[in-house]
């Protein structure tokens, strides 16, 4: 069993640390922020992630948290970097937290390997290698081992990965990182450092491309009367395409996709290449978030003074993460149109991100006397939204289902006007299948 120091007690760092501890390794997670470390030392998570609290509790003996870099790095064989790499104002990845990990490293007497878990632009490994050498740390190895964890299912994603990607400058360092994962059953992809970095960026970009693609298909479906859910099912059965990431909705958000798309676009552009397709993927996503406003206007006319409930505020279910959540764009667009906006989420506390939005404790309180309810995030609790009780309490029974969570026929049968994404529109707005031929004047 190995000793692992992890720098960064964010979501990736804590998941990685807890999972390595569960595999039997001895782990110390270090962060600069006491508001993160102190709750963790008491066994409390500073964010919501299913299964993680149990894992932290179960491995208390092998998993500790500290503010002291020397405690994490002291005799560690692996120094994992799991700090944030947010976008800079220019859209590139901001690597300042990565550099501060290097600055904070104590004197290292053993032969540890610095392992990059954070998503970084291609070329970062080379730079970190040079920086280590410049500091007299030639004896410290370097490897890239990108994370493919999705929030809400991160523990399962770590323990049962589709693949483990390891990029190293020297195969001995790659071998040691591979050994660290020996208990996991998954194909190991051994590549050079630049390719490992690109695998992560390309995988995310491809997932986003699928989402923007199906969202555009959905938008066309609305115009021609097809149902995108059925279309996605039919596409997904083709083994060359597969069923995943074909859920149409109001766009992707989160801590990874938006910033990683921007980082790859800028990386290409800084290298002299205009990544057209990725630019379109990003633009489609921006427009997709705003389409709900037009759907509301179609039914309600001007939104000034109308009351709208946004149901689900986190960027996706099973997380309290509000980063780049479509709810933020939607709320600000609706407020700008003069609507009164209410918001409900079972776990997220949006705080200042949703200034001007009245946050309610329950779905029932959110929908009382509203002109429309918008499903922004597909929380399970919202499956039962189209009830008699909801209808009676709304001022106008309109549901805009931004995640195609509800069954359109059942929702309409329950007395609601229903608008999904890429599905036939509510009969309230039914149109003849073909336009009437214009009469010719004699
Ligand atoms: C993602 C990647 O999946 C993960 O591999 C990477 O390491 C980090 O980024 P995450 O951001 O947690 O993980 O969420 P994910 O489940 O991938 O969803 C991202 C966004 O896409 C969400 O806003 C979700 O609502 C949206 N989405 C996803 C769709 O709109 N349609 C889909 O079919 C799938």
PDB file of N, CA and C in Angstrom, residues 37 52 62 66 73 77 101 132 141 165 205 215 249 275 291 331 357 367 375 433:
ATOM      1  N   UNK A  37     -10.914  22.516   5.173  1.00  0.00           N
ATOM      2  CA  UNK A  37     -10.225  21.480   5.950  1.00  0.00           C
ATOM      3  C   UNK A  37     -10.912  21.220   7.294  1.00  0.00           C
ATOM      4  N   UNK A  52     -20.030   9.703  -0.621  1.00  0.00           N
ATOM      5  CA  UNK A  52     -18.707  10.175  -0.217  1.00  0.00           C
ATOM      6  C   UNK A  52     -18.574  10.252   1.308  1.00  0.00           C
ATOM      7  N   UNK A  62      -7.196   5.946   7.594  1.00  0.00           N
ATOM      8  CA  UNK A  62      -6.223   6.061   6.501  1.00  0.00           C
ATOM      9  C   UNK A  62      -6.336   7.391   5.751  1.00  0.00           C
ATOM     10  N   UNK A  66      -5.412  18.247   6.165  1.00  0.00           N
ATOM     11  CA  UNK A  66      -4.485  19.190   6.809  1.00  0.00           C
ATOM     12  C   UNK A  66      -4.335  20.481   6.006  1.00  0.00           C
ATOM     13  N   UNK A  73       3.038  16.127   2.004  1.00  0.00           N
ATOM     14  CA  UNK A  73       4.099  15.749   1.054  1.00  0.00           C
ATOM     15  C   UNK A  73       5.208  14.961   1.716  1.00  0.00           C
ATOM     16  N   UNK A  77       4.612   8.955  -1.524  1.00  0.00           N
ATOM     17  CA  UNK A  77       5.207   8.419  -2.768  1.00  0.00           C
ATOM     18  C   UNK A  77       4.561   9.072  -3.990  1.00  0.00           C
ATOM     19  N   UNK A 101       0.899  25.087  -5.750  1.00  0.00           N
ATOM     20  CA  UNK A 101       1.213  23.781  -5.139  1.00  0.00           C
ATOM     21  C   UNK A 101       2.720  23.552  -5.214  1.00  0.00           C
ATOM     22  N   UNK A 132       9.958  21.888 -12.043  1.00  0.00           N
ATOM     23  CA  UNK A 132      10.505  20.994 -11.010  1.00  0.00           C
ATOM     24  C   UNK A 132      12.035  20.940 -11.154  1.00  0.00           C
ATOM     25  N   UNK A 141       9.351  12.514  -9.968  1.00  0.00           N
ATOM     26  CA  UNK A 141       8.791  12.087 -11.252  1.00  0.00           C
ATOM     27  C   UNK A 141       7.568  12.919 -11.618  1.00  0.00           C
ATOM     28  N   UNK A 165      -6.282   6.633 -17.543  1.00  0.00           N
ATOM     29  CA  UNK A 165      -5.315   7.201 -18.489  1.00  0.00           C
ATOM     30  C   UNK A 165      -4.067   7.644 -17.720  1.00  0.00           C
ATOM     31  N   UNK A 205     -14.861  17.662 -24.715  1.00  0.00           N
ATOM     32  CA  UNK A 205     -15.352  18.414 -25.870  1.00  0.00           C
ATOM     33  C   UNK A 205     -16.325  17.559 -26.685  1.00  0.00           C
ATOM     34  N   UNK A 215     -29.371  18.932 -28.893  1.00  0.00           N
ATOM     35  CA  UNK A 215     -30.194  20.116 -28.624  1.00  0.00           C
ATOM     36  C   UNK A 215     -30.617  20.795 -29.928  1.00  0.00           C
ATOM     37  N   UNK A 249     -32.078  19.235 -23.705  1.00  0.00           N
ATOM     38  CA  UNK A 249     -32.497  20.010 -22.533  1.00  0.00           C
ATOM     39  C   UNK A 249     -32.178  21.475 -22.737  1.00  0.00           C
ATOM     40  N   UNK A 275     -10.850  26.424 -33.996  1.00  0.00           N
ATOM     41  CA  UNK A 275     -11.635  25.201 -33.764  1.00  0.00           C
ATOM     42  C   UNK A 275     -13.118  25.548 -33.974  1.00  0.00           C
ATOM     43  N   UNK A 291     -33.703  29.723 -24.633  1.00  0.00           N
ATOM     44  CA  UNK A 291     -34.921  29.373 -25.385  1.00  0.00           C
ATOM     45  C   UNK A 291     -36.157  29.262 -24.500  1.00  0.00           C
ATOM     46  N   UNK A 331     -32.594  32.882 -14.752  1.00  0.00           N
ATOM     47  CA  UNK A 331     -33.132  33.821 -13.754  1.00  0.00           C
ATOM     48  C   UNK A 331     -32.803  35.252 -14.161  1.00  0.00           C
ATOM     49  N   UNK A 357     -34.006  36.666  -6.776  1.00  0.00           N
ATOM     50  CA  UNK A 357     -34.909  35.511  -6.880  1.00  0.00           C
ATOM     51  C   UNK A 357     -35.343  35.132  -5.471  1.00  0.00           C
ATOM     52  N   UNK A 367     -44.496  27.029  -6.410  1.00  0.00           N
ATOM     53  CA  UNK A 367     -45.471  27.100  -7.513  1.00  0.00           C
ATOM     54  C   UNK A 367     -46.756  27.837  -7.144  1.00  0.00           C
ATOM     55  N   UNK A 375     -39.120  23.423 -15.167  1.00  0.00           N
ATOM     56  CA  UNK A 375     -38.195  22.421 -14.626  1.00  0.00           C
ATOM     57  C   UNK A 375     -36.825  22.717 -15.230  1.00  0.00           C
ATOM     58  N   UNK A 433     -50.980  20.532 -39.896  1.00  0.00           N
ATOM     59  CA  UNK A 433     -49.758  19.855 -40.325  1.00  0.00           C
ATOM     60  C   UNK A 433     -49.128  20.523 -41.554  1.00  0.00           C
TER      61      UNK A 433
END
